[in-house]
Amino acid sequence: MRQALVLAVALAAVVAVPWIAPIYHVLLMLPFMAYGVVLLGLNLLFGYTGLVSFGHALFIGLGAYTAAFLTGLFKVRALEVILLTAAVVAAVVAMPVAAFCVRYVKIYFGMLTLAFGMVFYTFLLKFYRLTGGDEGMPVARPFLLGRDLGDMPKIEYLAGPYYYYSLVVLIVAIAVMWRIVHSPFGLCLKTIRDNPAKAETLGISVPHYRWTAFVISAVYAGVGGALLATPTGNVDPTLAYWTHSGNLVFMTLLGGFASFFGPLVGAFVFIYLQDFVMSVVPYWRLVFGAILAALVIFAPGGLLGLFPRRRVIEAA
Amino acid sequence: MGTSRRTFLRGATAASAIAGFPRVARAQAKTPVKVGVVAIRAGIAAPVGTAGLRGTEWWAERVNKAGGILGRPVQLVVEEESNPKDTVERYRKLILQEKVEVVLGGISTGVTLALAPVAEDLGTPWLSWDGTTQKGVEETMPKTKWSFRSVDNEVEAIAGGLLTAKYFKGVRTIAGINNDYSYGHDCWQSYQAVLKKLGMDVRPVVELFPKLGVTDFTSHIATIQQAKPDLLMTSFWSGDATILMKQAAGVGLFKSMKGVFTTAGGVHDSLKKEFTPEGLLLGYNTMYFDDPKGSALLKQFVREYKTKYNEYPPYECDHAYFCAESWKTAVEKAAKGGQWPGKADVVKALEGLEVESLSGKRSWREDHVMMCNFYQGITTHKNSYDFVTIDPIEVISTKQAMKPAGTKLLEWIAGWKM
């Protein structure tokens, strides 16, 4: 009951942001919602399956470049089509990548995902004529629910229709992921995470379940990447760089990978903390490094792990 | 409900968008004017960003000592330039949250390609230090209202080509080593196009594109040695220029070939005499710190920079100084009856404006592109420093070495009348 109340208040606050918050903070919520979608997927691997990916920026990059290609080269402006295509592209790429990666666990899995991510980053950088190389590609303003909205000032577009569109996508992503992790499939993933040998003896095909979780998480990252591209208006290879993957893991750790909503809290805190620290300290990366170290040492359960267990919605 | 949200949004953005209304200077006599700055502070380009920031800070100190702009002191609000996504967010923060009157800065073209459309949306002048809106060597935004762009990326390679024809006439084979990103590729392409147009019968024998940030060039140098070119051209602009020079000196590379370093003047005081030979062509981009014909302003700046930072200033200081000084001049020019002008009036005043900058006169072309001089010359040890300088000093104007508005680079070069 208390959990539902907290969620309702949080949702009401997010809905009210465009009315009550300064415009810049409204815009900061856009990457939060995009990363929220990405992290829900990442945590299916991390928190529920026990596999830490250091290469998920690959799928963000795929989603973002899908938006650039569709709106630019193919003149497809409907965001619904863009998101769907981003999901399909991410899934198609994830299938073979996952087939390689899920044969390994722990650091080997992490390194392999990192390697695939960097292969894609290099592809984006080197194939200049196709991808724009280091200069990237522009992303035209997408239509929302068939409406052009091209006459609207971009800030108003982002802080109004695009904001609520992103919020709906996030809510749908949450609902679907909630259903997934509370399904028999999600239960199997948790079993695999806790004891893969026992899962095998129970008849669970561990590689197959890991593969499926990987592909689902990639789809989430692809959709999140497509959402992330529009506010910037440009995509570039740094979206697929390994440090971006590292930020995703940081956000998940910050909020708490053991909780369903932990990664969302992590994304929110990360974005606002970065915004604040970047403005006041030139060496903000040092500050973030110190925070990460303190987090791992003193609060391995992340911010939501600081609360008594009954108050949070547990992953396990 | 919809109406109130729209009203709110309009109200929130109106202060920073679309022209703005003239405000009474009397009411703002003591109110600082906020000037936004985006500067690279980390990574391989941090020295360049730092130089730009120092140039801007020096300008702000001078302006404030002289009583500010229309009586208002300048307050710099600095944000970091990093990747396009984060920099776009910092840029929006400067305008929407900090309510700055202008944004200065931007070095990486990868970033400024993303910034320019945002600047156009937000309706606040943006004067880029070193970033363009070029895709490769071609302009992507020929008409901007609020964005003022730096010189085209490939100008120093074109200037280097012009001077190669003058100083290294007998060259028949050339090699290129440039960074593997758009700037490196564009410079190498432009340099060759100029040599070809100037009738130099040269043949490229090797072209290498190491990743930006590489610190070991021994294998590259071995490849160059094996190809035995008459001349090596590079557009390295950061610490890699110094490293290449050191490692090349180790094997006496420039005893057997000429060298053209179009952009290494950005790290000029690290090019020590002990490993940098005389006789190379070295480019300082748009400001040469040791110009004997330099203005009193340049000499004062170099002196104070050396005293404060124990370094000699590179060109980025002047890009930054010019952006700030031209904006100040435009504000004063656009002001009527002591009133602080609207942003659109300032933009109009900037178009075609020429001001005295550190390196001499600089101006904004009508299409919002920076016009200035490039300094290149032949390296010499005959100076009082422990690093090389240039003598003679060649000054090449952007009127000569930068494609005019609305033209395509290679077509423009091909159309030169010889």
XYZ file of C-alpha atoms in Angstrom:
734
model
C 0.000 0.000 0.000
C 2.778 2.355 1.011
C 4.676 1.377 -2.123
C 1.679 2.167 -4.297
C 1.302 5.524 -2.594
C 4.957 6.391 -3.173
C 4.624 5.416 -6.819
C 1.458 7.470 -7.243
C 3.099 10.544 -5.719
C 6.196 10.087 -7.881
C 4.091 9.723 -11.011
C 2.018 12.783 -10.125
C 5.209 14.753 -9.585
C 6.626 13.713 -12.949
C 3.346 14.598 -14.665
C 3.333 18.005 -12.972
C 6.942 18.909 -13.758
C 6.202 20.953 -16.932
C 3.791 23.131 -14.930
C 5.813 23.636 -11.802
C 9.508 23.333 -12.663
C 11.771 25.815 -14.447
C 11.994 25.034 -18.134
C 15.589 23.817 -17.959
C 14.674 21.199 -15.363
C 11.792 20.052 -17.520
C 14.309 19.422 -20.313
C 16.595 17.528 -17.927
C 13.761 15.083 -17.329
C 13.954 13.979 -20.970
C 17.280 12.136 -20.631
C 15.989 10.774 -17.311
C 13.027 9.166 -19.040
C 15.152 7.874 -21.929
C 17.752 6.435 -19.565
C 14.942 5.086 -17.424
C 13.808 2.905 -20.321
C 17.390 1.804 -21.013
C 18.079 0.935 -17.379
C 14.912 -1.070 -16.930
C 16.267 -3.326 -19.656
C 19.819 -3.301 -18.389
C 18.651 -4.325 -14.955
C 16.853 -7.340 -16.369
C 20.346 -8.574 -17.153
C 22.152 -7.068 -14.172
C 19.733 -7.280 -11.261
C 17.588 -10.220 -12.338
C 19.935 -12.423 -14.368
C 23.247 -11.577 -12.702
C 25.045 -10.505 -15.879
C 26.805 -7.121 -15.897
C 27.033 -5.625 -19.393
C 29.689 -3.014 -20.124
C 28.570 -2.646 -23.707
C 24.934 -1.603 -23.631
C 25.782 1.777 -25.115
C 25.969 -0.210 -28.346
C 22.193 -0.548 -28.315
C 21.645 3.070 -27.281
C 23.780 4.001 -30.262
C 21.754 1.718 -32.516
C 18.504 3.300 -31.374
C 19.849 6.838 -31.728
C 21.332 6.246 -35.185
C 18.110 4.533 -36.255
C 16.323 7.796 -35.427
C 18.928 9.744 -37.420
C 18.729 7.469 -40.457
C 14.933 7.311 -40.467
C 14.337 11.041 -40.034
C 17.183 12.027 -42.347
C 17.848 9.529 -45.101
C 14.436 7.840 -45.228
C 12.278 10.854 -44.300
C 10.323 8.775 -41.797
C 9.229 11.167 -39.091
C 6.621 9.225 -37.099
C 8.091 8.569 -33.657
C 6.000 5.419 -33.289
C 7.711 3.967 -36.381
C 11.107 5.169 -35.171
C 10.730 3.526 -31.774
C 9.459 0.311 -33.301
C 12.293 0.218 -35.833
C 14.842 0.983 -33.118
C 13.488 -1.943 -31.110
C 13.672 -4.271 -34.108
C 17.185 -3.149 -35.109
C 18.416 -3.556 -31.527
C 16.849 -7.011 -31.334
C 18.316 -8.140 -34.655
C 21.811 -7.023 -33.648
C 21.423 -8.375 -30.119
C 20.513 -11.882 -31.235
C 23.958 -12.909 -32.530
C 25.788 -10.724 -29.989
C 23.849 -12.368 -27.170
C 24.523 -15.811 -28.622
C 28.247 -15.165 -28.196
C 28.102 -13.316 -24.887
C 25.794 -15.533 -22.822
C 28.157 -18.461 -23.211
C 30.225 -16.671 -20.583
C 29.514 -15.140 -17.183
C 31.080 -12.644 -14.769
C 34.076 -10.654 -16.062
C 34.224 -12.621 -19.341
C 30.643 -11.660 -20.155
C 31.377 -8.041 -19.248
C 34.503 -7.899 -21.392
C 32.784 -9.482 -24.357
C 29.921 -6.982 -24.246
C 32.501 -4.209 -23.955
C 34.290 -5.549 -27.028
C 31.110 -5.655 -29.117
C 30.268 -2.131 -27.997
C 33.668 -0.854 -29.079
C 33.419 -2.641 -32.417
C 30.228 -0.705 -33.090
C 31.784 2.538 -31.856
C 34.689 2.044 -34.271
C 32.255 1.289 -37.073
C 30.446 4.577 -36.418
C 33.730 6.462 -36.359
C 35.319 4.884 -39.428
C 32.436 4.604 -41.872
C 32.332 8.327 -42.340
C 30.264 8.389 -45.522
C 27.543 6.281 -43.954
C 27.525 7.493 -40.346
C 29.100 10.949 -40.510
C 32.107 9.725 -38.514
C 33.027 11.883 -35.529
C 30.692 14.627 -36.756
C 27.679 12.362 -36.406
C 24.273 12.858 -38.022
C 21.398 15.269 -37.409
C 18.051 14.036 -36.123
C 15.006 15.829 -37.463
C 12.099 16.561 -35.155
C 9.776 13.524 -35.159
C 6.002 13.658 -35.590
C 4.053 12.610 -32.506
C 0.909 10.519 -33.045
C 0.860 11.678 -36.650
C 1.084 15.359 -35.761
C 3.853 17.407 -37.365
C 4.286 20.096 -34.651
C 7.009 21.672 -36.789
C 5.667 25.169 -36.172
C 6.059 24.857 -32.436
C 9.292 26.309 -30.943
C 11.565 23.360 -30.224
C 11.817 24.073 -26.509
C 8.044 24.123 -26.228
C 7.856 20.928 -28.289
C 10.356 19.188 -26.010
C 8.900 20.465 -22.753
C 5.321 19.724 -23.796
C 4.281 17.014 -26.254
C 7.634 15.251 -26.368
C 7.855 15.222 -22.589
C 4.514 13.482 -22.193
C 5.203 11.149 -25.091
C 8.434 10.072 -23.404
C 6.610 9.661 -20.110
C 4.030 7.375 -21.706
C 6.807 5.306 -23.293
C 8.479 5.041 -19.893
C 5.261 3.993 -18.183
C 4.613 1.337 -20.829
C 8.206 0.146 -20.466
C 7.778 -0.080 -16.691
C 4.496 -1.980 -17.011
C 5.905 -4.476 -19.492
C 9.071 -5.005 -17.473
C 7.063 -5.397 -14.283
C 5.054 -8.101 -16.001
C 8.212 -9.778 -17.293
C 10.030 -9.918 -13.967
C 6.948 -11.180 -12.155
C 6.219 -13.855 -14.726
C 7.501 -17.438 -14.595
C 10.150 -16.264 -17.047
C 11.347 -13.637 -14.543
C 11.344 -16.233 -11.795
C 13.560 -18.472 -13.928
C 15.972 -15.586 -14.486
C 16.245 -15.037 -10.742
C 16.867 -18.718 -10.254
C 19.605 -18.606 -12.878
C 21.116 -15.567 -11.173
C 21.134 -17.240 -7.745
C 22.110 -20.773 -8.747
C 22.570 -21.600 -12.433
C 23.528 -25.197 -11.726
C 20.328 -25.762 -9.794
C 18.340 -24.040 -12.519
C 19.779 -26.497 -15.052
C 18.765 -29.445 -12.895
C 15.244 -28.008 -12.714
C 15.086 -28.161 -16.500
C 15.634 -24.464 -17.201
C 17.683 -23.865 -20.322
C 20.117 -21.373 -18.834
C 21.727 -20.165 -22.102
C 18.338 -19.726 -23.731
C 16.942 -17.702 -20.832
C 20.064 -15.552 -20.647
C 19.899 -15.011 -24.403
C 16.259 -13.940 -24.200
C 16.961 -11.568 -21.306
C 19.847 -10.054 -23.260
C 17.693 -9.463 -26.345
C 14.898 -7.906 -24.276
C 17.388 -5.609 -22.542
C 18.813 -4.594 -25.929
C 15.319 -3.734 -27.178
C 14.836 -1.472 -24.164
C 18.207 0.190 -24.811
C 17.353 0.701 -28.480
C 14.053 2.387 -27.627
C 15.757 4.520 -24.954
C 18.480 5.505 -27.440
C 15.886 6.650 -29.974
C 14.189 8.742 -27.273
C 17.536 10.244 -26.278
C 18.382 11.425 -29.808
C 15.622 13.965 -30.357
C 16.397 16.424 -27.525
C 20.044 16.657 -28.653
C 19.081 16.825 -32.324
C 22.299 15.095 -33.313
C 23.823 11.667 -32.806
C 27.523 10.902 -32.616
C 29.773 7.928 -31.857
C 30.285 8.864 -28.188
C 26.775 7.541 -27.580
C 28.212 4.067 -28.211
C 31.496 4.608 -26.380
C 32.398 2.384 -23.441
C 32.293 5.271 -20.946
C 28.610 5.660 -21.783
C 28.115 1.975 -20.950
C 30.004 2.633 -17.723
C 27.599 5.457 -16.877
C 24.680 3.056 -17.283
C 26.223 0.633 -14.798
C 26.962 3.570 -12.480
C 23.340 4.723 -12.601
C 22.132 1.213 -11.839
C 24.510 0.863 -8.902
C 23.603 4.338 -7.666
C 19.907 3.599 -7.446
C 20.287 -0.038 -6.489
C 20.172 -3.008 -8.830
C 18.369 -5.140 -6.246
C 15.235 -3.038 -6.558
C 12.883 -2.811 -9.531
C 12.803 0.995 -9.366
C 16.415 1.387 -8.219
C 17.818 2.056 -11.706
C 15.179 4.754 -12.304
C 16.172 6.471 -9.072
C 19.801 6.071 -10.124
C 19.169 7.716 -13.493
C 17.335 10.615 -11.864
C 19.994 11.245 -9.222
C 22.849 10.784 -11.688
C 21.465 13.328 -14.136
C 20.708 15.995 -11.560
C 23.926 15.378 -9.640
C 25.959 15.629 -12.822
C 24.132 18.789 -13.784
C 24.944 20.381 -10.437
C 28.509 19.166 -10.017
C 29.530 19.981 -13.600
C 28.563 23.601 -13.065
C 30.490 24.101 -9.852
C 33.587 21.892 -10.166
C 35.766 21.607 -13.270
C 37.020 18.256 -11.990
C 33.540 16.777 -11.676
C 34.735 13.378 -12.889
C 36.844 13.099 -9.746
C 33.773 13.796 -7.652
C 31.820 11.119 -9.483
C 34.666 8.646 -9.088
C 34.694 9.292 -5.340
C 30.916 8.856 -5.169
C 31.145 5.538 -7.014
C 33.870 4.309 -4.677
C 31.892 5.374 -1.597
C 28.795 3.728 -2.994
C 30.456 0.377 -3.548
C 32.119 0.450 -0.116
C 29.375 1.873 2.081
C 26.126 1.332 0.179
C 26.450 -1.641 -2.169
C 22.674 -1.796 -2.355
C 22.504 1.720 -3.825
C 20.234 4.518 -2.649
C 17.151 2.337 -2.357
C 19.230 -0.206 -0.473
C 19.553 2.378 2.297
C 15.858 2.023 3.072
C 14.529 -0.859 5.151
C 13.783 -3.804 2.880
C 10.024 -3.808 3.372
C 9.785 -0.272 2.007
C 11.212 -1.025 -1.385
C 9.947 -3.170 -4.159
C 12.424 -5.972 -4.218
C 13.887 -7.525 -7.291
C 14.214 -10.862 -5.596
C -4.922 23.916 -18.559
C -3.171 23.745 -21.924
C -3.286 27.472 -22.196
C -1.654 28.027 -18.843
C 1.174 25.628 -19.664
C 1.809 27.322 -22.983
C 1.737 30.689 -21.314
C 4.178 29.476 -18.747
C 6.546 28.071 -21.352
C 6.407 31.202 -23.430
C 7.109 33.297 -20.387
C 9.995 31.110 -19.380
C 11.665 31.205 -22.751
C 10.802 34.704 -23.766
C 13.599 36.251 -21.760
C 16.163 34.365 -23.726
C 14.433 34.045 -27.056
C 13.479 36.074 -30.046
C 15.033 39.494 -30.008
C 14.049 40.603 -26.547
C 12.951 44.106 -25.679
C 15.366 46.936 -25.089
C 15.830 47.395 -21.421
C 16.683 50.564 -19.632
C 20.356 50.728 -18.777
C 19.712 52.935 -15.781
C 17.803 50.140 -14.081
C 20.640 47.743 -14.824
C 23.554 50.060 -14.189
C 25.012 47.791 -11.555
C 23.503 44.512 -12.705
C 26.253 42.279 -14.073
C 25.808 41.097 -17.602
C 26.141 37.327 -17.738
C 28.325 35.941 -20.494
C 28.116 32.183 -21.002
C 31.233 30.226 -21.931
C 31.500 26.592 -23.034
C 35.077 25.347 -22.849
C 36.711 21.938 -23.106
C 38.314 21.194 -19.750
C 39.244 17.522 -19.985
C 40.859 15.189 -22.466
C 43.181 15.768 -25.363
C 41.703 19.170 -26.269
C 41.783 20.532 -22.702
C 44.858 22.748 -23.348
C 43.018 24.360 -26.264
C 39.874 24.932 -24.213
C 41.915 26.259 -21.317
C 43.682 28.740 -23.609
C 40.326 29.974 -24.892
C 39.014 30.358 -21.369
C 42.120 32.265 -20.298
C 41.734 34.600 -23.268
C 38.119 35.233 -22.292
C 39.007 35.816 -18.643
C 41.691 38.313 -19.653
C 39.132 40.128 -21.805
C 36.600 40.201 -18.962
C 39.152 41.625 -16.524
C 40.051 44.381 -18.975
C 36.423 45.231 -19.669
C 35.541 45.346 -15.992
C 38.552 47.522 -15.176
C 37.382 49.913 -17.885
C 33.895 50.170 -16.376
C 32.092 47.227 -18.001
C 29.786 47.239 -21.003
C 27.361 50.174 -20.962
C 28.197 50.441 -17.284
C 27.451 46.802 -16.489
C 30.261 44.566 -15.213
C 30.833 41.282 -17.035
C 30.225 38.033 -15.182
C 31.443 34.853 -16.875
C 29.381 31.690 -16.405
C 31.482 28.721 -17.494
C 30.218 25.297 -18.491
C 32.127 22.360 -19.907
C 32.219 21.325 -23.533
C 32.333 17.546 -23.720
C 30.278 15.296 -26.000
C 27.441 16.732 -28.142
C 24.629 15.453 -25.893
C 26.039 16.850 -22.654
C 27.217 20.090 -24.257
C 23.765 20.753 -25.693
C 22.398 20.357 -22.156
C 25.035 22.743 -20.733
C 24.282 25.213 -23.491
C 20.568 25.148 -22.701
C 21.366 25.622 -19.046
C 23.359 28.767 -19.782
C 20.475 30.317 -21.662
C 17.387 28.987 -19.905
C 18.682 28.816 -16.346
C 21.523 31.328 -16.145
C 19.874 33.791 -18.559
C 23.139 34.753 -20.235
C 23.152 37.444 -22.932
C 25.526 35.557 -25.211
C 27.334 32.226 -25.335
C 30.999 32.107 -26.335
C 33.013 28.991 -27.104
C 32.805 25.675 -28.840
C 35.847 23.981 -30.297
C 34.956 20.541 -31.619
C 33.016 20.625 -34.867
C 31.326 17.373 -33.801
C 29.873 19.364 -30.893
C 29.204 22.635 -32.681
C 27.256 20.853 -35.414
C 24.821 19.940 -32.631
C 25.010 23.333 -30.898
C 24.189 25.524 -33.881
C 20.585 24.300 -34.388
C 20.017 24.659 -30.637
C 21.399 28.212 -30.755
C 19.005 28.984 -33.589
C 16.098 27.585 -31.527
C 16.962 29.494 -28.385
C 17.454 32.892 -29.999
C 20.579 34.001 -28.182
C 23.814 34.940 -29.982
C 26.435 32.201 -30.008
C 29.982 33.006 -31.096
C 32.060 29.885 -31.654
C 35.771 29.992 -30.894
C 36.950 27.214 -33.143
C 33.973 25.065 -34.125
C 32.219 25.223 -37.460
C 29.016 23.856 -38.905
C 30.853 22.086 -41.701
C 30.308 18.476 -42.633
C 33.697 17.554 -43.953
C 34.757 20.595 -45.968
C 31.264 21.774 -46.892
C 28.968 24.141 -45.013
C 25.741 22.670 -43.633
C 24.183 25.896 -42.351
C 24.883 28.637 -44.898
C 22.358 30.999 -43.326
C 22.185 31.263 -39.576
C 20.561 33.977 -37.551
C 22.094 33.541 -34.109
C 25.184 31.401 -34.743
C 28.594 32.878 -35.599
C 31.077 30.234 -36.736
C 34.839 29.987 -36.707
C 37.070 29.834 -39.770
C 36.734 26.732 -41.938
C 38.685 23.782 -40.543
C 40.836 23.251 -43.602
C 42.188 26.816 -43.964
C 45.527 26.084 -42.327
C 46.083 23.126 -44.636
C 45.335 25.366 -47.622
C 47.757 27.993 -46.287
C 50.294 25.205 -45.770
C 49.815 24.133 -49.386
C 50.360 27.673 -50.650
C 53.586 27.979 -48.663
C 54.797 24.506 -49.627
C 54.728 25.659 -53.229
C 56.749 28.699 -52.243
C 59.386 27.125 -50.004
C 59.648 23.488 -51.106
C 59.497 23.749 -54.865
C 61.492 20.627 -55.726
C 59.253 18.222 -53.867
C 58.003 15.286 -55.968
C 56.720 12.756 -53.447
C 54.755 13.496 -50.292
C 53.561 11.563 -47.255
C 50.773 12.512 -44.901
C 50.159 11.627 -41.272
C 46.927 13.051 -39.949
C 44.472 12.116 -37.226
C 41.756 9.668 -38.121
C 38.781 11.968 -37.889
C 37.181 14.543 -40.112
C 39.709 17.327 -39.427
C 42.687 15.112 -40.287
C 41.116 13.737 -43.449
C 39.891 17.177 -44.574
C 43.300 18.801 -44.086
C 45.104 16.080 -46.049
C 42.560 16.279 -48.877
C 42.709 20.086 -49.036
C 46.507 20.196 -48.879
C 46.828 17.842 -51.844
C 44.187 19.731 -53.824
C 46.135 22.974 -53.394
C 49.452 21.418 -54.444
C 47.798 19.952 -57.509
C 46.211 23.273 -58.438
C 49.528 25.067 -57.996
C 51.066 22.744 -60.555
C 53.348 20.876 -58.193
C 53.804 17.500 -59.775
C 53.612 15.599 -56.479
C 52.681 12.017 -55.817
C 51.459 10.815 -52.409
C 53.493 7.750 -51.469
C 51.991 7.046 -48.076
C 49.055 8.355 -46.059
C 48.606 7.420 -42.432
C 45.674 8.149 -40.146
C 46.467 7.250 -36.539
C 43.725 7.606 -33.970
C 43.528 10.942 -32.152
C 45.364 10.523 -28.855
C 47.902 7.937 -30.007
C 51.271 8.445 -28.317
C 53.529 6.021 -30.143
C 54.407 6.770 -33.744
C 57.444 4.539 -34.145
C 55.700 2.194 -36.586
C 54.282 5.133 -38.530
C 57.716 6.726 -38.737
C 59.226 3.456 -39.948
C 56.580 3.307 -42.695
C 57.340 6.889 -43.707
C 61.085 6.190 -43.772
C 60.535 3.190 -45.966
C 58.405 5.184 -48.433
C 61.186 7.826 -48.713
C 58.992 10.832 -49.505
C 60.499 14.246 -50.195
C 58.095 15.835 -47.721
C 55.950 14.858 -44.735
C 52.764 16.807 -44.045
C 50.807 16.639 -40.792
C 47.916 18.558 -39.261
C 48.566 17.237 -35.731
C 47.556 19.983 -33.324
C 47.878 18.595 -29.819
C 50.554 16.796 -27.816
C 50.813 14.263 -30.622
C 52.661 16.869 -32.736
C 55.329 17.126 -30.041
C 55.564 13.356 -29.691
C 55.841 12.854 -33.433
C 58.572 15.494 -33.579
C 60.508 13.835 -30.751
C 60.243 10.353 -32.196
C 61.087 11.622 -35.689
C 64.187 13.356 -34.300
C 65.262 10.063 -32.761
C 65.730 8.580 -36.243
C 66.727 11.810 -37.993
C 63.599 11.782 -40.153
C 63.793 15.409 -41.196
C 67.406 15.091 -42.345
C 66.085 13.270 -45.400
C 62.785 15.058 -46.014
C 61.008 18.374 -45.617
C 58.358 18.783 -42.962
C 55.067 20.673 -42.951
C 53.306 21.007 -39.596
C 50.247 23.063 -40.491
C 48.774 23.303 -36.990
C 51.449 22.382 -34.446
C 51.779 26.028 -33.418
C 48.965 25.221 -30.995
C 51.586 23.503 -28.833
C 54.454 25.741 -29.946
C 56.304 26.101 -26.666
C 56.615 22.316 -26.326
C 58.511 22.121 -29.628
C 61.934 22.328 -28.027
C 65.011 23.130 -30.060
C 66.708 19.911 -28.965
C 64.377 17.812 -31.107
C 62.701 20.279 -33.490
C 64.910 21.074 -36.486
C 65.136 24.334 -38.350
C 63.691 24.532 -41.839
C 60.250 23.003 -41.192
C 57.077 24.815 -42.192
C 55.141 25.445 -38.993
C 51.638 26.891 -38.694
C 50.442 28.925 -35.718
C 46.834 29.110 -36.802
C 45.559 32.675 -36.270
C 47.896 34.224 -33.714
C 51.665 34.277 -33.518
C 52.787 35.229 -30.026
C 56.217 36.502 -31.107
C 55.204 38.684 -34.035
C 57.641 41.622 -34.074
C 54.988 43.626 -35.922
C 52.395 42.674 -33.337
C 50.260 45.335 -31.678
C 50.780 46.742 -28.195
C 47.683 44.745 -27.203
C 49.316 41.471 -28.298
C 52.538 42.304 -26.508
C 50.680 43.169 -23.310
C 48.668 39.965 -23.510
C 51.729 37.760 -24.113
C 53.590 39.447 -21.257
C 50.729 39.072 -18.760
C 49.940 35.512 -19.906
C 53.558 34.488 -19.396
C 53.637 36.101 -15.963
C 50.421 34.437 -14.856
C 50.752 30.955 -16.376
C 54.472 30.687 -17.201
C 53.553 29.771 -20.790
C 53.369 31.585 -24.098
C 49.810 31.849 -25.423
C 48.562 29.788 -28.364
C 46.067 30.911 -31.007
C 42.893 29.808 -29.200
C 43.292 32.784 -26.854
C 42.718 35.082 -29.786
C 39.721 33.215 -31.199
C 38.176 33.620 -27.758
C 39.253 37.234 -27.300
C 37.859 38.178 -30.692
C 34.485 36.546 -30.015
C 34.138 38.395 -26.712
C 35.446 41.738 -27.965
C 33.329 41.704 -31.122
C 30.208 40.964 -29.084
C 31.015 43.839 -26.705
C 31.575 46.186 -29.630
C 28.304 45.066 -31.212
C 26.409 45.694 -27.964
C 27.839 49.207 -27.751
C 27.138 49.824 -31.422
C 23.544 48.608 -31.160
C 22.804 50.525 -27.969
C 20.589 53.538 -28.505
C 20.271 56.294 -25.954
C 22.064 54.315 -23.271
C 19.629 51.435 -23.506
C 20.835 47.861 -23.474
C 20.065 46.559 -26.981
C 17.944 43.548 -27.854
C 19.716 40.370 -28.872
C 18.564 40.644 -32.475
C 20.023 44.156 -32.667
C 23.346 42.849 -31.382
C 23.350 40.124 -34.024
C 22.701 42.703 -36.720
C 25.558 44.821 -35.414
C 27.887 41.831 -35.466
C 27.383 41.175 -39.167
C 30.370 42.542 -41.065
C 31.834 43.988 -37.863
C 35.624 44.422 -37.675
C 37.469 44.876 -34.379
C 41.029 45.046 -33.124
C 41.896 41.657 -31.706
C 45.143 40.313 -30.252
C 46.511 39.328 -33.652
C 45.256 42.434 -35.422
C 42.034 43.180 -37.253
C 39.433 40.428 -37.342
C 35.896 40.543 -38.619
C 32.657 38.601 -39.112
C 31.708 37.871 -42.702
C 28.104 38.652 -43.614
C 27.293 34.910 -43.417
C 28.582 34.838 -39.807
C 31.972 33.242 -40.475
C 35.131 34.567 -38.817
C 37.689 36.374 -41.006
C 41.284 36.757 -39.874
C 44.933 36.039 -40.709
C 46.855 32.785 -40.458
C 50.508 32.771 -39.433
C 52.960 30.212 -40.744
C 56.694 30.226 -41.353
C 59.969 28.379 -41.348
C 61.267 27.128 -38.006
C 64.361 28.752 -36.566
C 66.510 28.341 -33.473
C 67.610 31.971 -33.567
C 65.620 33.252 -30.602
C 65.903 33.561 -26.832
C 63.479 30.709 -26.064
C 64.206 27.018 -25.596
C 61.704 26.195 -28.355
C 61.540 27.031 -32.043
C 59.911 30.090 -33.530
C 59.437 31.047 -37.188
C 61.346 33.310 -39.537
C 60.234 34.535 -41.990
C 56.662 34.968 -40.837
C 54.104 34.473 -43.581
C 50.677 36.022 -43.101
C 47.839 34.542 -45.147
C 44.376 36.038 -44.956
C 41.178 34.013 -44.920
C 40.220 36.148 -47.945
C 42.917 34.210 -49.776
C 42.751 30.785 -48.124
C 39.098 30.257 -47.149
C 36.341 29.430 -49.597
C 33.882 32.307 -50.096
C 30.307 31.991 -48.856
C 28.163 29.670 -50.917
C 30.984 27.856 -52.716
C 32.202 24.269 -52.581
C 35.800 23.829 -51.510
C 37.255 21.704 -54.294
C 35.390 23.619 -56.996
C 36.651 26.855 -55.516
C 40.277 25.642 -55.466
C 39.939 24.290 -58.992
C 38.717 27.727 -60.076
C 41.768 29.627 -58.795
C 43.292 31.788 -61.508
C 47.009 31.066 -61.623
